[in-house]
């Protein structure tokens, strides 16, 4: 495992973790009826995921060019983090939308 591979893996893990944390914060805001804060947190979650995806895309591009890349358990682990974060964001956005719909149906400010 070389230093660059370790750094890349940890960047993906950190950004993915941040994305997941912000998405769960958004869910908390939605539960409280604060949909502006929920929207802001979801935007930040998506931005963090986009950054992690950009790193992943860079790795895929390098591999497609024929560059030999080290494949180690840490890189695999980082990909797991990225994919679970992406899934969490998608599902949490649906939950936020449901909370907003429920608030609207009750006549609350959404």
mmCIF file of N, CA, C and O in Angstrom:
data_model
loop_
_atom_site.group_PDB
_atom_site.id
_atom_site.type_symbol
_atom_site.label_atom_id
_atom_site.label_comp_id
_atom_site.label_asym_id
_atom_site.label_seq_id
_atom_site.Cartn_x
_atom_site.Cartn_y
_atom_site.Cartn_z
ATOM 1 N N UNK A 1 0.853 -1.174 0.000
ATOM 2 C CA UNK A 1 0.000 0.000 0.000
ATOM 3 C C UNK A 1 0.901 1.241 0.000
ATOM 4 O O UNK A 1 1.677 1.432 0.905
ATOM 5 N N UNK A 2 0.768 2.068 -1.039
ATOM 6 C CA UNK A 2 1.601 3.267 -1.065
ATOM 7 C C UNK A 2 0.876 4.441 -0.399
ATOM 8 O O UNK A 2 -0.332 4.408 -0.154
ATOM 9 N N UNK A 3 1.643 5.481 -0.104
ATOM 10 C CA UNK A 3 1.108 6.620 0.640
ATOM 11 C C UNK A 3 -0.013 7.326 -0.125
ATOM 12 O O UNK A 3 -1.007 7.746 0.468
ATOM 13 N N UNK A 4 0.123 7.456 -1.436
ATOM 14 C CA UNK A 4 -0.900 8.130 -2.236
ATOM 15 C C UNK A 4 -2.220 7.352 -2.196
ATOM 16 O O UNK A 4 -3.296 7.946 -2.094
ATOM 17 N N UNK A 5 -2.141 6.050 -2.261
ATOM 18 C CA UNK A 5 -3.338 5.219 -2.200
ATOM 19 C C UNK A 5 -4.031 5.357 -0.847
ATOM 20 O O UNK A 5 -5.260 5.461 -0.777
ATOM 21 N N UNK A 6 -3.256 5.381 0.208
ATOM 22 C CA UNK A 6 -3.814 5.541 1.550
ATOM 23 C C UNK A 6 -4.500 6.903 1.669
ATOM 24 O O UNK A 6 -5.635 7.008 2.150
ATOM 25 N N UNK A 7 -3.828 7.942 1.202
ATOM 26 C CA UNK A 7 -4.393 9.291 1.270
ATOM 27 C C UNK A 7 -5.692 9.381 0.465
ATOM 28 O O UNK A 7 -6.687 9.932 0.940
ATOM 29 N N UNK A 8 -5.694 8.832 -0.728
ATOM 30 C CA UNK A 8 -6.890 8.845 -1.570
ATOM 31 C C UNK A 8 -8.036 8.114 -0.880
ATOM 32 O O UNK A 8 -9.170 8.607 -0.847
ATOM 33 N N UNK A 9 -7.749 6.962 -0.314
ATOM 34 C CA UNK A 9 -8.780 6.189 0.378
ATOM 35 C C UNK A 9 -9.361 6.962 1.547
ATOM 36 O O UNK A 9 -10.581 7.017 1.729
ATOM 37 N N UNK A 10 -8.495 7.591 2.329
ATOM 38 C CA UNK A 10 -8.975 8.340 3.485
ATOM 39 C C UNK A 10 -9.755 9.582 3.074
ATOM 40 O O UNK A 10 -10.696 9.988 3.763
ATOM 41 N N UNK A 11 -9.403 10.198 1.959
ATOM 42 C CA UNK A 11 -10.179 11.341 1.467
ATOM 43 C C UNK A 11 -11.595 10.900 1.109
ATOM 44 O O UNK A 11 -12.567 11.586 1.446
ATOM 45 N N UNK A 12 -11.710 9.777 0.438
ATOM 46 C CA UNK A 12 -13.036 9.265 0.080
ATOM 47 C C UNK A 12 -13.829 8.919 1.340
ATOM 48 O O UNK A 12 -15.012 9.260 1.457
ATOM 49 N N UNK A 13 -13.186 8.268 2.292
ATOM 50 C CA UNK A 13 -13.856 7.902 3.543
ATOM 51 C C UNK A 13 -14.315 9.150 4.292
ATOM 52 O O UNK A 13 -15.462 9.223 4.760
ATOM 53 N N UNK A 14 -13.455 10.143 4.402
ATOM 54 C CA UNK A 14 -13.795 11.366 5.144
ATOM 55 C C UNK A 14 -14.949 12.114 4.483
ATOM 56 O O UNK A 14 -15.904 12.530 5.155
ATOM 57 N N UNK A 15 -14.882 12.276 3.179
ATOM 58 C CA UNK A 15 -15.944 12.998 2.473
ATOM 59 C C UNK A 15 -17.264 12.229 2.529
ATOM 60 O O UNK A 15 -18.328 12.824 2.693
ATOM 61 N N UNK A 16 -17.177 10.930 2.401
ATOM 62 C CA UNK A 16 -18.387 10.111 2.470
ATOM 63 C C UNK A 16 -19.007 10.164 3.858
ATOM 64 O O UNK A 16 -20.234 10.261 3.997
ATOM 65 N N UNK A 17 -18.182 10.113 4.873
ATOM 66 C CA UNK A 17 -18.685 10.214 6.245
ATOM 67 C C UNK A 17 -19.325 11.559 6.511
ATOM 68 O O UNK A 17 -20.376 11.643 7.155
ATOM 69 N N UNK A 18 -18.710 12.613 6.006
ATOM 70 C CA UNK A 18 -19.276 13.945 6.150
ATOM 71 C C UNK A 18 -20.626 14.029 5.438
ATOM 72 O O UNK A 18 -21.586 14.583 5.969
ATOM 73 N N UNK A 19 -20.688 13.462 4.252
ATOM 74 C CA UNK A 19 -21.937 13.469 3.489
ATOM 75 C C UNK A 19 -23.050 12.757 4.265
ATOM 76 O O UNK A 19 -24.165 13.270 4.379
ATOM 77 N N UNK A 20 -22.743 11.604 4.787
ATOM 78 C CA UNK A 20 -23.739 10.825 5.533
ATOM 79 C C UNK A 20 -24.172 11.585 6.793
ATOM 80 O O UNK A 20 -25.366 11.663 7.106
ATOM 81 N N UNK A 21 -23.228 12.184 7.496
ATOM 82 C CA UNK A 21 -23.559 12.948 8.700
ATOM 83 C C UNK A 21 -24.466 14.127 8.387
ATOM 84 O O UNK A 21 -25.441 14.377 9.103
ATOM 85 N N UNK A 22 -24.151 14.853 7.323
ATOM 86 C CA UNK A 22 -24.986 15.998 6.942
ATOM 87 C C UNK A 22 -26.385 15.537 6.530
ATOM 88 O O UNK A 22 -27.377 16.207 6.825
ATOM 89 N N UNK A 23 -26.486 14.402 5.857
ATOM 90 C CA UNK A 23 -27.801 13.883 5.460
ATOM 91 C C UNK A 23 -28.630 13.539 6.699
ATOM 92 O O UNK A 23 -29.821 13.864 6.757
ATOM 93 N N UNK A 24 -28.018 12.919 7.695
ATOM 94 C CA UNK A 24 -28.754 12.598 8.911
ATOM 95 C C UNK A 24 -29.121 13.858 9.696
ATOM 96 O O UNK A 24 -30.169 13.910 10.340
ATOM 97 N N UNK A 25 -28.287 14.893 9.618
ATOM 98 C CA UNK A 25 -28.662 16.170 10.217
ATOM 99 C C UNK A 25 -29.905 16.716 9.519
ATOM 100 O O UNK A 25 -30.821 17.237 10.175
ATOM 101 N N UNK A 26 -29.936 16.604 8.201
ATOM 102 C CA UNK A 26 -31.091 17.064 7.427
ATOM 103 C C UNK A 26 -32.350 16.337 7.873
ATOM 104 O O UNK A 26 -33.418 16.954 8.008
ATOM 105 N N UNK A 27 -32.240 15.062 8.105
ATOM 106 C CA UNK A 27 -33.381 14.288 8.561
ATOM 107 C C UNK A 27 -33.871 14.807 9.920
ATOM 108 O O UNK A 27 -35.075 14.948 10.148
ATOM 109 N N UNK A 28 -32.943 15.108 10.794
ATOM 110 C CA UNK A 28 -33.310 15.672 12.093
ATOM 111 C C UNK A 28 -34.032 17.000 11.952
ATOM 112 O O UNK A 28 -35.045 17.247 12.625
ATOM 113 N N UNK A 29 -33.530 17.856 11.074
ATOM 114 C CA UNK A 29 -34.207 19.133 10.824
ATOM 115 C C UNK A 29 -35.614 18.909 10.280
ATOM 116 O O UNK A 29 -36.560 19.589 10.670
ATOM 117 N N UNK A 30 -35.745 17.966 9.358
ATOM 118 C CA UNK A 30 -37.065 17.681 8.778
ATOM 119 C C UNK A 30 -38.035 17.192 9.848
ATOM 120 O O UNK A 30 -39.204 17.588 9.857
ATOM 121 N N UNK A 31 -37.566 16.362 10.759
ATOM 122 C CA UNK A 31 -38.426 15.878 11.842
ATOM 123 C C UNK A 31 -38.937 17.034 12.700
ATOM 124 O O UNK A 31 -40.042 16.988 13.228
ATOM 125 N N UNK A 32 -38.105 18.076 12.829
ATOM 126 C CA UNK A 32 -38.475 19.254 13.615
ATOM 127 C C UNK A 32 -39.299 20.256 12.797
ATOM 128 O O UNK A 32 -39.754 21.266 13.334
ATOM 129 N N UNK A 33 -39.437 19.985 11.500
ATOM 130 C CA UNK A 33 -40.196 20.885 10.639
ATOM 131 C C UNK A 33 -39.387 22.031 10.076
ATOM 132 O O UNK A 33 -39.933 22.967 9.488
ATOM 133 N N UNK A 34 -38.069 21.996 10.227
ATOM 134 C CA UNK A 34 -37.192 23.062 9.713
ATOM 135 C C UNK A 34 -36.675 22.646 8.335
ATOM 136 O O UNK A 34 -35.564 22.130 8.193
ATOM 137 N N UNK A 35 -37.490 22.896 7.328
ATOM 138 C CA UNK A 35 -37.175 22.398 5.995
ATOM 139 C C UNK A 35 -36.107 23.222 5.277
ATOM 140 O O UNK A 35 -35.439 22.708 4.387
ATOM 141 N N UNK A 36 -35.932 24.464 5.674
ATOM 142 C CA UNK A 36 -34.845 25.265 5.088
ATOM 143 C C UNK A 36 -33.487 24.712 5.529
ATOM 144 O O UNK A 36 -32.578 24.563 4.714
ATOM 145 N N UNK A 37 -33.365 24.414 6.819
ATOM 146 C CA UNK A 37 -32.113 23.824 7.319
ATOM 147 C C UNK A 37 -31.901 22.435 6.730
ATOM 148 O O UNK A 37 -30.784 22.041 6.423
ATOM 149 N N UNK A 38 -32.993 21.686 6.575
ATOM 150 C CA UNK A 38 -32.890 20.351 5.976
ATOM 151 C C UNK A 38 -32.367 20.448 4.554
ATOM 152 O O UNK A 38 -31.482 19.680 4.154
ATOM 153 N N UNK A 39 -32.895 21.397 3.805
ATOM 154 C CA UNK A 39 -32.452 21.583 2.420
ATOM 155 C C UNK A 39 -30.971 21.960 2.365
ATOM 156 O O UNK A 39 -30.212 21.430 1.550
ATOM 157 N N UNK A 40 -30.566 22.850 3.245
ATOM 158 C CA UNK A 40 -29.164 23.283 3.296
ATOM 159 C C UNK A 40 -28.234 22.111 3.627
ATOM 160 O O UNK A 40 -27.197 21.922 2.993
ATOM 161 N N UNK A 41 -28.631 21.315 4.618
ATOM 162 C CA UNK A 41 -27.809 20.163 5.006
ATOM 163 C C UNK A 41 -27.747 19.129 3.884
ATOM 164 O O UNK A 41 -26.693 18.535 3.637
ATOM 165 N N UNK A 42 -28.854 18.930 3.184
ATOM 166 C CA UNK A 42 -28.853 17.976 2.069
ATOM 167 C C UNK A 42 -27.966 18.482 0.930
ATOM 168 O O UNK A 42 -27.285 17.689 0.278
ATOM 169 N N UNK A 43 -27.964 19.778 0.697
ATOM 170 C CA UNK A 43 -27.080 20.347 -0.327
ATOM 171 C C UNK A 43 -25.624 20.090 0.038
ATOM 172 O O UNK A 43 -24.818 19.679 -0.811
ATOM 173 N N UNK A 44 -25.278 20.302 1.300
ATOM 174 C CA UNK A 44 -23.915 20.045 1.757
ATOM 175 C C UNK A 44 -23.566 18.558 1.651
ATOM 176 O O UNK A 44 -22.441 18.203 1.288
ATOM 177 N N UNK A 45 -24.525 17.710 1.947
ATOM 178 C CA UNK A 45 -24.302 16.262 1.833
ATOM 179 C C UNK A 45 -24.001 15.894 0.387
ATOM 180 O O UNK A 45 -23.072 15.130 0.108
ATOM 181 N N UNK A 46 -24.781 16.439 -0.522
ATOM 182 C CA UNK A 46 -24.574 16.128 -1.936
ATOM 183 C C UNK A 46 -23.240 16.670 -2.434
ATOM 184 O O UNK A 46 -22.550 16.013 -3.215
ATOM 185 N N UNK A 47 -22.851 17.852 -1.981
ATOM 186 C CA UNK A 47 -21.565 18.424 -2.373
ATOM 187 C C UNK A 47 -20.407 17.540 -1.910
ATOM 188 O O UNK A 47 -19.449 17.315 -2.660
ATOM 189 N N UNK A 48 -20.488 17.038 -0.690
ATOM 190 C CA UNK A 48 -19.436 16.157 -0.177
ATOM 191 C C UNK A 48 -19.388 14.856 -0.977
ATOM 192 O O UNK A 48 -18.308 14.358 -1.306
ATOM 193 N N UNK A 49 -20.554 14.323 -1.306
ATOM 194 C CA UNK A 49 -20.603 13.109 -2.119
ATOM 195 C C UNK A 49 -20.015 13.367 -3.501
ATOM 196 O O UNK A 49 -19.282 12.528 -4.028
ATOM 197 N N UNK A 50 -20.323 14.516 -4.070
ATOM 198 C CA UNK A 50 -19.777 14.855 -5.390
ATOM 199 C C UNK A 50 -18.256 14.902 -5.364
ATOM 200 O O UNK A 50 -17.600 14.461 -6.316
ATOM 201 N N UNK A 51 -17.689 15.436 -4.287
ATOM 202 C CA UNK A 51 -16.229 15.487 -4.162
ATOM 203 C C UNK A 51 -15.641 14.077 -4.090
ATOM 204 O O UNK A 51 -14.624 13.785 -4.721
ATOM 205 N N UNK A 52 -16.279 13.216 -3.314
ATOM 206 C CA UNK A 52 -15.806 11.833 -3.211
ATOM 207 C C UNK A 52 -15.932 11.125 -4.565
ATOM 208 O O UNK A 52 -15.028 10.392 -4.973
ATOM 209 N N UNK A 53 -17.033 11.377 -5.261
ATOM 210 C CA UNK A 53 -17.221 10.780 -6.593
ATOM 211 C C UNK A 53 -16.155 11.274 -7.570
ATOM 212 O O UNK A 53 -15.698 10.515 -8.426
ATOM 213 N N UNK A 54 -15.772 12.528 -7.444
ATOM 214 C CA UNK A 54 -14.741 13.079 -8.333
ATOM 215 C C UNK A 54 -13.415 12.341 -8.137
ATOM 216 O O UNK A 54 -12.710 12.045 -9.114
ATOM 217 N N UNK A 55 -13.090 12.040 -6.899
ATOM 218 C CA UNK A 55 -11.869 11.276 -6.631
ATOM 219 C C UNK A 55 -11.990 9.879 -7.227
ATOM 220 O O UNK A 55 -11.074 9.379 -7.877
ATOM 221 N N UNK A 56 -13.147 9.257 -7.022
ATOM 222 C CA UNK A 56 -13.391 7.925 -7.573
ATOM 223 C C UNK A 56 -13.281 7.950 -9.102
ATOM 224 O O UNK A 56 -12.658 7.071 -9.700
ATOM 225 N N UNK A 57 -13.865 8.960 -9.719
ATOM 226 C CA UNK A 57 -13.803 9.085 -11.177
ATOM 227 C C UNK A 57 -12.364 9.240 -11.644
ATOM 228 O O UNK A 57 -11.969 8.672 -12.670
ATOM 229 N N UNK A 58 -11.582 9.983 -10.893
ATOM 230 C CA UNK A 58 -10.161 10.119 -11.221
ATOM 231 C C UNK A 58 -9.447 8.776 -11.205
ATOM 232 O O UNK A 58 -8.624 8.487 -12.082
ATOM 233 N N UNK A 59 -9.766 7.965 -10.211
ATOM 234 C CA UNK A 59 -9.170 6.623 -10.144
ATOM 235 C C UNK A 59 -9.606 5.766 -11.336
ATOM 236 O O UNK A 59 -8.780 5.067 -11.940
ATOM 237 N N UNK A 60 -10.878 5.843 -11.679
ATOM 238 C CA UNK A 60 -11.390 5.057 -12.813
ATOM 239 C C UNK A 60 -10.737 5.515 -14.114
ATOM 240 O O UNK A 60 -10.355 4.692 -14.955
ATOM 241 N N UNK A 61 -10.584 6.819 -14.264
ATOM 242 C CA UNK A 61 -9.939 7.368 -15.463
ATOM 243 C C UNK A 61 -8.496 6.896 -15.574
ATOM 244 O O UNK A 61 -8.049 6.486 -16.653
ATOM 245 N N UNK A 62 -7.792 6.934 -14.465
ATOM 246 C CA UNK A 62 -6.394 6.465 -14.478
ATOM 247 C C UNK A 62 -6.324 4.992 -14.860
ATOM 248 O O UNK A 62 -5.468 4.591 -15.650
ATOM 249 N N UNK A 63 -7.225 4.199 -14.311
ATOM 250 C CA UNK A 63 -7.247 2.767 -14.631
ATOM 251 C C UNK A 63 -7.585 2.550 -16.106
ATOM 252 O O UNK A 63 -6.988 1.692 -16.769
ATOM 253 N N UNK A 64 -8.524 3.351 -16.629
ATOM 254 C CA UNK A 64 -8.918 3.221 -18.031
ATOM 255 C C UNK A 64 -7.766 3.566 -18.976
ATOM 256 O O UNK A 64 -7.683 3.032 -20.085
ATOM 257 N N UNK A 65 -6.877 4.429 -18.532
ATOM 258 C CA UNK A 65 -5.695 4.795 -19.328
ATOM 259 C C UNK A 65 -4.611 3.719 -19.270
ATOM 260 O O UNK A 65 -3.576 3.847 -19.893
ATOM 261 N N UNK A 66 -4.858 2.718 -18.460
ATOM 262 C CA UNK A 66 -3.897 1.637 -18.352
ATOM 263 C C UNK A 66 -2.922 1.766 -17.205
ATOM 264 O O UNK A 66 -2.028 0.941 -17.053
ATOM 265 N N UNK A 67 -3.099 2.780 -16.388
ATOM 266 C CA UNK A 67 -2.221 2.953 -15.233
ATOM 267 C C UNK A 67 -2.525 1.864 -14.214
ATOM 268 O O UNK A 67 -3.687 1.575 -13.919
ATOM 269 N N UNK A 68 -1.505 1.267 -13.709
ATOM 270 C CA UNK A 68 -1.691 0.229 -12.701
ATOM 271 C C UNK A 68 -1.910 0.890 -11.349
ATOM 272 O O UNK A 68 -1.077 1.653 -10.871
ATOM 273 N N UNK A 69 -3.043 0.590 -10.754
ATOM 274 C CA UNK A 69 -3.393 1.164 -9.458
ATOM 275 C C UNK A 69 -3.403 0.069 -8.398
ATOM 276 O O UNK A 69 -3.877 -1.030 -8.651
ATOM 277 N N UNK A 70 -2.901 0.395 -7.215
ATOM 278 C CA UNK A 70 -2.947 -0.611 -6.156
ATOM 279 C C UNK A 70 -4.386 -0.821 -5.695
ATOM 280 O O UNK A 70 -5.138 0.126 -5.510
ATOM 281 N N UNK A 71 -4.777 -2.049 -5.578
ATOM 282 C CA UNK A 71 -6.101 -2.385 -5.061
ATOM 283 C C UNK A 71 -5.882 -3.049 -3.708
ATOM 284 O O UNK A 71 -5.362 -4.160 -3.619
ATOM 285 N N UNK A 72 -6.274 -2.320 -2.678
ATOM 286 C CA UNK A 72 -6.075 -2.839 -1.329
ATOM 287 C C UNK A 72 -7.379 -2.731 -0.548
ATOM 288 O O UNK A 72 -8.347 -2.121 -0.992
ATOM 289 N N UNK A 73 -7.388 -3.331 0.606
ATOM 290 C CA UNK A 73 -8.603 -3.386 1.420
ATOM 291 C C UNK A 73 -9.067 -1.992 1.833
ATOM 292 O O UNK A 73 -10.272 -1.739 1.936
ATOM 293 N N UNK A 74 -8.154 -1.053 2.012
ATOM 294 C CA UNK A 74 -8.533 0.306 2.402
ATOM 295 C C UNK A 74 -9.282 1.004 1.266
ATOM 296 O O UNK A 74 -10.287 1.689 1.506
ATOM 297 N N UNK A 75 -8.851 0.806 0.046
ATOM 298 C CA UNK A 75 -9.549 1.388 -1.095
ATOM 299 C C UNK A 75 -10.938 0.754 -1.246
ATOM 300 O O UNK A 75 -11.927 1.450 -1.493
ATOM 301 N N UNK A 76 -11.014 -0.544 -1.075
ATOM 302 C CA UNK A 76 -12.311 -1.224 -1.124
ATOM 303 C C UNK A 76 -13.224 -0.681 -0.026
ATOM 304 O O UNK A 76 -14.404 -0.396 -0.254
ATOM 305 N N UNK A 77 -12.666 -0.499 1.157
ATOM 306 C CA UNK A 77 -13.416 0.042 2.291
ATOM 307 C C UNK A 77 -13.936 1.449 1.967
ATOM 308 O O UNK A 77 -15.087 1.781 2.276
ATOM 309 N N UNK A 78 -13.109 2.253 1.320
ATOM 310 C CA UNK A 78 -13.534 3.606 0.973
ATOM 311 C C UNK A 78 -14.689 3.583 -0.022
ATOM 312 O O UNK A 78 -15.603 4.417 0.055
ATOM 313 N N UNK A 79 -14.673 2.633 -0.927
ATOM 314 C CA UNK A 79 -15.763 2.502 -1.891
ATOM 315 C C UNK A 79 -17.058 2.092 -1.194
ATOM 316 O O UNK A 79 -18.135 2.555 -1.550
ATOM 317 N N UNK A 80 -16.949 1.238 -0.191
ATOM 318 C CA UNK A 80 -18.125 0.876 0.609
ATOM 319 C C UNK A 80 -18.721 2.105 1.278
ATOM 320 O O UNK A 80 -19.944 2.299 1.285
ATOM 321 N N UNK A 81 -17.858 2.942 1.851
ATOM 322 C CA UNK A 81 -18.329 4.163 2.499
ATOM 323 C C UNK A 81 -19.040 5.074 1.505
ATOM 324 O O UNK A 81 -20.100 5.631 1.804
ATOM 325 N N UNK A 82 -18.461 5.225 0.338
ATOM 326 C CA UNK A 82 -19.047 6.095 -0.674
ATOM 327 C C UNK A 82 -20.425 5.598 -1.098
ATOM 328 O O UNK A 82 -21.389 6.368 -1.157
ATOM 329 N N UNK A 83 -20.527 4.329 -1.359
ATOM 330 C CA UNK A 83 -21.795 3.792 -1.837
ATOM 331 C C UNK A 83 -22.872 3.811 -0.754
ATOM 332 O O UNK A 83 -24.034 4.108 -1.038
ATOM 333 N N UNK A 84 -22.511 3.510 0.492
ATOM 334 C CA UNK A 84 -23.526 3.565 1.550
ATOM 335 C C UNK A 84 -23.955 5.004 1.822
ATOM 336 O O UNK A 84 -25.126 5.251 2.123
ATOM 337 N N UNK A 85 -23.042 5.941 1.690
ATOM 338 C CA UNK A 85 -23.405 7.347 1.855
ATOM 339 C C UNK A 85 -24.343 7.796 0.749
ATOM 340 O O UNK A 85 -25.329 8.502 1.006
ATOM 341 N N UNK A 86 -24.048 7.405 -0.471
ATOM 342 C CA UNK A 86 -24.911 7.774 -1.597
ATOM 343 C C UNK A 86 -26.316 7.214 -1.393
ATOM 344 O O UNK A 86 -27.316 7.910 -1.613
ATOM 345 N N UNK A 87 -26.398 5.978 -0.955
ATOM 346 C CA UNK A 87 -27.700 5.369 -0.698
ATOM 347 C C UNK A 87 -28.421 6.086 0.441
ATOM 348 O O UNK A 87 -29.625 6.366 0.352
ATOM 349 N N UNK A 88 -27.703 6.401 1.505
ATOM 350 C CA UNK A 88 -28.312 7.103 2.638
ATOM 351 C C UNK A 88 -28.871 8.446 2.186
ATOM 352 O O UNK A 88 -29.996 8.818 2.567
ATOM 353 N N UNK A 89 -28.139 9.161 1.374
ATOM 354 C CA UNK A 89 -28.594 10.466 0.902
ATOM 355 C C UNK A 89 -29.880 10.324 0.086
ATOM 356 O O UNK A 89 -30.829 11.091 0.267
ATOM 357 N N UNK A 90 -29.913 9.349 -0.788
ATOM 358 C CA UNK A 90 -31.120 9.138 -1.599
ATOM 359 C C UNK A 90 -32.336 8.822 -0.718
ATOM 360 O O UNK A 90 -33.416 9.391 -0.903
ATOM 361 N N UNK A 91 -32.153 7.922 0.212
ATOM 362 C CA UNK A 91 -33.265 7.538 1.084
ATOM 363 C C UNK A 91 -33.674 8.671 2.025
ATOM 364 O O UNK A 91 -34.871 8.909 2.246
ATOM 365 N N UNK A 92 -32.708 9.371 2.565
ATOM 366 C CA UNK A 92 -33.019 10.470 3.476
ATOM 367 C C UNK A 92 -33.731 11.596 2.735
ATOM 368 O O UNK A 92 -34.655 12.215 3.278
ATOM 369 N N UNK A 93 -33.362 11.847 1.485
ATOM 370 C CA UNK A 93 -34.086 12.863 0.714
ATOM 371 C C UNK A 93 -35.554 12.486 0.573
ATOM 372 O O UNK A 93 -36.443 13.337 0.688
ATOM 373 N N UNK A 94 -35.819 11.210 0.358
ATOM 374 C CA UNK A 94 -37.208 10.751 0.278
ATOM 375 C C UNK A 94 -37.929 10.974 1.608
ATOM 376 O O UNK A 94 -39.094 11.403 1.631
ATOM 377 N N UNK A 95 -37.254 10.703 2.722
ATOM 378 C CA UNK A 95 -37.863 10.911 4.035
ATOM 379 C C UNK A 95 -38.119 12.392 4.306
ATOM 380 O O UNK A 95 -39.176 12.766 4.842
ATOM 381 N N UNK A 96 -37.169 13.236 3.939
ATOM 382 C CA UNK A 96 -37.357 14.678 4.095
ATOM 383 C C UNK A 96 -38.579 15.123 3.296
ATOM 384 O O UNK A 96 -39.413 15.887 3.789
ATOM 385 N N UNK A 97 -38.690 14.628 2.072
ATOM 386 C CA UNK A 97 -39.846 14.971 1.235
ATOM 387 C C UNK A 97 -41.153 14.513 1.877
ATOM 388 O O UNK A 97 -42.160 15.231 1.826
ATOM 389 N N UNK A 98 -41.136 13.338 2.488
ATOM 390 C CA UNK A 98 -42.343 12.846 3.165
ATOM 391 C C UNK A 98 -42.707 13.708 4.369
ATOM 392 O O UNK A 98 -43.881 14.010 4.597
ATOM 393 N N UNK A 99 -41.702 14.109 5.158
ATOM 394 C CA UNK A 99 -41.973 14.993 6.292
ATOM 395 C C UNK A 99 -42.555 16.319 5.806
ATOM 396 O O UNK A 99 -43.484 16.863 6.405
ATOM 397 N N UNK A 100 -42.005 16.819 4.721
ATOM 398 C CA UNK A 100 -42.496 18.084 4.167
ATOM 399 C C UNK A 100 -43.941 17.929 3.673
ATOM 400 O O UNK A 100 -44.786 18.793 3.924
ATOM 401 N N UNK A 101 -44.234 16.845 3.000
ATOM 402 C CA UNK A 101 -45.584 16.585 2.524
ATOM 403 C C UNK A 101 -46.561 16.477 3.696
ATOM 404 O O UNK A 101 -47.666 17.030 3.662
ATOM 405 N N UNK A 102 -46.139 15.773 4.730
ATOM 406 C CA UNK A 102 -46.982 15.625 5.916
ATOM 407 C C UNK A 102 -47.252 16.979 6.561
ATOM 408 O O UNK A 102 -48.378 17.273 6.951
ATOM 409 N N UNK A 103 -46.226 17.813 6.630
ATOM 410 C CA UNK A 103 -46.398 19.151 7.211
ATOM 411 C C UNK A 103 -47.357 19.980 6.365
ATOM 412 O O UNK A 103 -48.212 20.690 6.903
ATOM 413 N N UNK A 104 -47.235 19.862 5.064
ATOM 414 C CA UNK A 104 -48.123 20.596 4.157
ATOM 415 C C UNK A 104 -49.558 20.112 4.316
ATOM 416 O O UNK A 104 -50.494 20.919 4.362
ATOM 417 N N UNK A 105 -49.746 18.811 4.400
ATOM 418 C CA UNK A 105 -51.092 18.240 4.565
ATOM 419 C C UNK A 105 -51.731 18.686 5.880
ATOM 420 O O UNK A 105 -52.949 18.789 5.977
ATOM 421 N N UNK A 106 -50.917 18.940 6.878
ATOM 422 C CA UNK A 106 -51.437 19.369 8.188
ATOM 423 C C UNK A 106 -51.627 20.882 8.249
ATOM 424 O O UNK A 106 -52.023 21.420 9.286
ATOM 425 N N UNK A 107 -51.253 21.544 7.170
ATOM 426 C CA UNK A 107 -51.375 22.984 7.143
ATOM 427 C C UNK A 107 -50.237 23.717 7.821
ATOM 428 O O UNK A 107 -50.306 24.919 8.067
ATOM 429 N N UNK A 108 -49.154 22.998 8.117
ATOM 430 C CA UNK A 108 -47.991 23.619 8.741
ATOM 431 C C UNK A 108 -47.165 24.292 7.652
ATOM 432 O O UNK A 108 -47.285 24.008 6.476
ATOM 433 N N UNK A 109 -46.283 25.176 8.082
ATOM 434 C CA UNK A 109 -45.368 25.826 7.147
ATOM 435 C C UNK A 109 -44.335 24.811 6.678
ATOM 436 O O UNK A 109 -43.697 24.140 7.472
ATOM 437 N N UNK A 110 -44.193 24.665 5.382
ATOM 438 C CA UNK A 110 -43.219 23.698 4.844
ATOM 439 C C UNK A 110 -42.179 24.388 4.016
ATOM 440 O O UNK A 110 -42.321 25.415 3.492
#
